[in-house]
Amino acid sequence: MKKYTIALLPGDGIGPEIAAEAKKVIDVIQAQGNAQFECTEAAFGGNAYLQTGKAFPQETIEVCDAVDAIIKGPIGLSKEESDKIPVDEQPERGALLPMRRRYDTFANYRPVYLPKALAHFSPLKPEVVGEGIDLLMIRELVGGLYFGHKERGTDDSGQRFVRETLEYDEGQIARILHVAFGEAKKRKGILHNVHKSNVLLSSVLWNEVLEEVAADYPEIEVKHIIVDAAATALCLDPRQFDVMVMENMMGDILSDLGGGILGSLGLMPSACVGPEKAYYEPAHGSAPDIAGKGIANPYSMIGSVALMMETSFGMTEEARAIWAALEGVFAEGFATADLGRGEGAKLLDTASFGDKVVERLAG
Ligand code: IPM
Ligand code: MG
């Protein structure tokens, strides 16, 4: 039997609640007897800082270095709590970006997936949603403004200034484009390239490299769209898209728009894949305002388990079964209070929703 090691980082806010449901799903897959998973929990994020003085403590680094895959809950504290922590140790800068840098997780897969069973959560009109939405945003995750040189200072006239640089080299651009073309090839053969080459030189180079990479994929139809126009198009007619590729900051913003299309960021799992290691996480924050209330939907965390099963362990059947179980529970009319919309939703707490998913998987 195959054995895999997993680091489970529950994170902050609603993280521990939804991570517990992800663990149940991992356990039920193990019980089916095709693979064995050894999960090690470790502290990461704001809570880790409060316990150890480090948002990404050495002990957690060692656990993560050693495992086959990492699954992490959302991190982040309320603004008041965060403001008490030195800027460099605030969870996003002190834990998340270092994790991305350490494992070079350049390829961020963010599915914007709205099957029929979830269609009622979308704020878009039924005629826009049609039979459902199924698009994949691919975001470059370790370059651009988020990782460029940063500087603050005061100039000669006494004005405060800031300088942040957006840097990409052609290798960084080519590798994410290869991922995107590869996904387009597995899906419908259409790739939307999101850029801002009318203003940004970084997009001019991006598009040049795209022409070169595209030569390896003559069967793929490339469509170019400027990022601001893409935002409008996603609201008006999201079904025109299948695979979309973009640099880091554009992907950060448009993928949250993806959550808006679905009706909640709580419906956005993601995979962050590097050359040797991948980690999986909800694309949303830690929602400190609803933490501990048992009302957060575990979909994004359980969906991240599905992405891990498929991407890190090649367990495609199991991944498909997890998606089907999640959809099945929604199709029966169940929801949690954070998502609960419309008449007649049968509201469950986080753990009971997870139990329903597990029952379906086990059944
Ligand atoms: C995301 C998040 C992060 C990002 C934050 C928490 C640093 O918004 O994963 O989209 O900006 O990448
Ligand atoms: Mg974001």
Coordinates of N, CA, C and O and ligand atoms in Angstrom, one line a residue, residues 92 96-97 100 110 139 141 146 248 252 255-256 281 283, ligand 1:
E92 N 0.7 37.0 7.1 CA 0.8 36.9 5.7 C 2.3 37.1 5.3 O 2.8 36.3 4.5
L96 N 3.0 33.1 5.3 CA 2.5 32.6 4.0 C 3.4 32.9 2.8 O 3.8 32.0 2.0
L97 N 3.9 34.1 2.7 CA 4.8 34.4 1.6 C 6.1 33.6 1.8 O 6.6 33.1 0.8
R100 N 5.5 30.2 0.4 CA 5.5 30.2 -1.0 C 6.9 30.2 -1.6 O 7.3 29.6 -2.5
R110 N -6.6 27.9 -9.1 CA -7.8 28.4 -8.4 C -9.0 28.1 -9.2 O -9.4 28.9 -10.1
R139 N -2.7 31.3 -11.5 CA -2.0 32.5 -11.0 C -0.5 32.2 -10.7 O -0.2 31.2 -10.0
L141 N 2.6 32.6 -8.7 CA 2.4 32.8 -7.2 C 3.7 33.3 -6.5 O 3.7 33.6 -5.3
Y146 N 4.6 41.2 -5.3 CA 4.5 40.6 -3.9 C 5.9 40.2 -3.4 O 6.2 40.1 -2.2
N248 N 1.0 37.4 -10.7 CA 0.6 37.2 -9.3 C -0.5 38.2 -8.8 O -1.6 37.7 -8.3
D252 N -4.4 37.4 -7.8 CA -4.9 37.6 -6.4 C -6.3 38.3 -6.5 O -7.3 37.9 -5.9
S255 N -9.0 36.2 -8.7 CA -9.5 35.0 -8.1 C -10.5 35.3 -7.0 O -11.4 34.6 -6.7
D256 N -10.4 36.5 -6.3 CA -11.4 36.9 -5.4 C -12.7 37.2 -6.1 O -13.8 37.0 -5.6
E281 N -4.6 25.0 0.0 CA -5.2 26.0 1.0 C -6.5 26.6 0.4 O -6.6 26.7 -0.8
A283 N -8.6 29.7 -0.6 CA -8.1 31.0 -1.1 C -8.6 32.1 -0.3 O -8.4 33.3 -0.6
Ligands
IPM1 C1 -4.4 34.8 -1.4 C2 -4.3 35.8 -0.3 C3 -2.8 36.1 0.0 C4 -2.3 36.7 -1.3 C5 -2.5 37.0 1.2 C6 -3.1 36.4 2.4 C7 -1.1 37.2 1.4 O1 -5.0 36.9 -0.5 O2 -3.8 33.7 -1.3 O3 -5.0 35.2 -2.4 O4 -2.4 37.9 -1.5 O5 -1.7 36.0 -2.1

